[in-house]
Amino acid sequence: MRKIILEDPLSLRKITDSGQCFRPVELGSGLYRFVCGEHILYCRQDSLCELSVSCDEEEWEQRWRQYFDLDRSYAALCAPLLEPGGDPFLREAICCGEGMRVLRQDPWEMLVSFTLSQRKSIPAIRTAVRLLCERYGERKHTAYEGEAVALFPAPEVLAQCSAEELGECGLGYRAAYVRDCAEKTCAGELLPERLEKLPDDALFEALCSVRGVGKKVANCVMLFGYGRSKRVPSDVWMQRIVEQKYAGEEPFEHWGHAGLLQQYVFYYALEHKEELRGQEKGERK
DNA sequence: CGCCAGGCAAAAG
DNA sequence: CTTTTGCATGGC
């Protein structure tokens, strides 16, 4: 394992638990495994700003630096928002999520993962994604205890499966949606190399052409797969926050890098589920 | 067992 | 155009 010193706090646990990624896992005793494309990283948290990693320096610089979004300082970005007189809830959320990063993940994987995520809990999404990888993904051997890791399946492979077959991974009615992701990608309509050049609006529209991809899923793919840091996916949890902390008025418009702050807020919501659910209003009859 | 999940498309108003 | 409804299944 090689030592990495970071300029910014980074929490492997919070990132892994924050609902933006479904394949990173804690293997036990603080050892985490991340997968990005066909690259696999084993990683340990030594302190807030120190990691031990399994890759060499070149791979860290070329691949994982971008994956963990290390070229921008989240601390510097959040500092002005922590000043007294600022938004008190946002301040609390940022403190709660210290060490959060918004990962830059594979666009194809994000498209499929968030398409099958709708109306599923995060643990259930993890299971479905894992089953897809185990059934249809190529295996890659690693140095860690001879472990063979199943990579995320290629579009061509999923496009050859019937919806019924895909459904066996627990996709339910979303199986047809995943098939459409694969078909359109194979047909060249959603090639990441082309889409990444589009402006936000055009990219959004292209993603929404897939059956089962709407506003929320498209924004997740843009934020987590294409690095569009202004996008704010709005799901039930974000809606509860807007209701209960902002009296129904979305504050995101006047946040710079709203997508990054959104991730702190979303993580805060996951960590305070009970209170947010409990205070839900409007169940009068 | 019952309830809810990082929503969406289609039907109804 | 805006609002309501049905949806498959795993976690807990």
CSV table of N, CA and C in Angstrom, one decimal, chain A residues 108 111 155-156 159 179-196 198 206-207 209-210 226:
chain,number,residue,atom,x,y,z
A,108,TRP,N,-21.8,5.4,-18.6
A,108,TRP,CA,-22.7,4.2,-18.9
A,108,TRP,C,-23.2,3.5,-17.7
A,111,LEU,N,-25.8,5.6,-16.0
A,111,LEU,CA,-27.1,5.6,-16.7
A,111,LEU,C,-27.9,4.4,-16.3
A,155,PRO,N,-22.3,-2.5,-22.6
A,155,PRO,CA,-23.6,-2.3,-23.3
A,155,PRO,C,-24.0,-3.4,-24.2
A,156,GLU,N,-23.0,-3.9,-25.0
A,156,GLU,CA,-23.3,-4.9,-26.0
A,156,GLU,C,-23.8,-6.2,-25.3
A,159,ALA,N,-27.4,-5.6,-24.1
A,159,ALA,CA,-28.4,-5.4,-25.2
A,159,ALA,C,-28.8,-6.8,-25.8
A,179,ARG,N,-32.8,-2.3,-20.7
A,179,ARG,CA,-32.6,-2.8,-22.1
A,179,ARG,C,-32.5,-1.6,-23.0
A,180,ASP,N,-33.4,-0.6,-22.8
A,180,ASP,CA,-33.4,0.6,-23.7
A,180,ASP,C,-32.1,1.4,-23.6
A,181,CYS,N,-31.6,1.4,-22.3
A,181,CYS,CA,-30.3,2.1,-22.1
A,181,CYS,C,-29.2,1.4,-23.0
A,182,ALA,N,-29.2,0.0,-23.0
A,182,ALA,CA,-28.2,-0.7,-23.7
A,182,ALA,C,-28.4,-0.6,-25.2
A,183,GLU,N,-29.7,-0.7,-25.7
A,183,GLU,CA,-29.9,-0.6,-27.1
A,183,GLU,C,-29.5,0.8,-27.7
A,184,LYS,N,-29.9,1.8,-27.0
A,184,LYS,CA,-29.6,3.2,-27.5
A,184,LYS,C,-28.1,3.4,-27.4
A,185,THR,N,-27.5,2.9,-26.4
A,185,THR,CA,-26.0,3.1,-26.4
A,185,THR,C,-25.3,2.4,-27.5
A,186,CYS,N,-25.7,1.1,-27.7
A,186,CYS,CA,-25.1,0.3,-28.8
A,186,CYS,C,-25.4,0.9,-30.2
A,187,ALA,N,-26.6,1.5,-30.3
A,187,ALA,CA,-26.9,2.2,-31.6
A,187,ALA,C,-26.2,3.5,-31.8
A,188,GLY,N,-25.4,3.9,-30.8
A,188,GLY,CA,-24.5,5.1,-30.9
A,188,GLY,C,-25.3,6.3,-30.6
A,189,GLU,N,-26.5,6.2,-30.0
A,189,GLU,CA,-27.2,7.4,-29.7
A,189,GLU,C,-26.8,8.1,-28.4
A,190,LEU,N,-26.0,7.4,-27.6
A,190,LEU,CA,-25.7,7.9,-26.2
A,190,LEU,C,-24.2,7.7,-25.9
A,191,LEU,N,-23.4,7.7,-27.0
A,191,LEU,CA,-22.0,7.5,-26.7
A,191,LEU,C,-21.4,8.6,-25.8
A,192,PRO,N,-20.8,8.2,-24.7
A,192,PRO,CA,-20.2,9.2,-23.8
A,192,PRO,C,-19.2,10.2,-24.5
A,193,GLU,N,-18.5,9.6,-25.4
A,193,GLU,CA,-17.5,10.5,-26.1
A,193,GLU,C,-18.1,11.7,-26.8
A,194,ARG,N,-19.4,11.4,-27.3
A,194,ARG,CA,-20.1,12.4,-28.0
A,194,ARG,C,-20.9,13.3,-27.0
A,195,LEU,N,-21.5,12.7,-26.1
A,195,LEU,CA,-22.4,13.4,-25.1
A,195,LEU,C,-21.6,14.3,-24.2
A,196,GLU,N,-20.4,14.0,-23.9
A,196,GLU,CA,-19.6,14.8,-23.0
A,196,GLU,C,-19.3,16.2,-23.5
A,198,LEU,N,-21.6,17.9,-25.2
A,198,LEU,CA,-22.8,18.7,-25.3
A,198,LEU,C,-22.9,19.7,-24.1
A,206,ALA,N,-30.8,14.5,-24.4
A,206,ALA,CA,-30.4,13.3,-24.9
A,206,ALA,C,-30.7,12.1,-23.9
A,207,LEU,N,-30.3,12.3,-22.7
A,207,LEU,CA,-30.5,11.3,-21.6
A,207,LEU,C,-32.0,11.0,-21.5
A,209,SER,N,-34.2,10.8,-23.5
A,209,SER,CA,-34.8,10.1,-24.7
A,209,SER,C,-34.9,8.6,-24.3
A,210,VAL,N,-34.2,8.2,-23.3
A,210,VAL,CA,-34.3,6.8,-22.9
A,210,VAL,C,-35.6,6.5,-22.1
A,226,TYR,N,-21.0,12.7,-15.7
A,226,TYR,CA,-20.5,13.7,-16.6
A,226,TYR,C,-19.9,14.9,-15.9
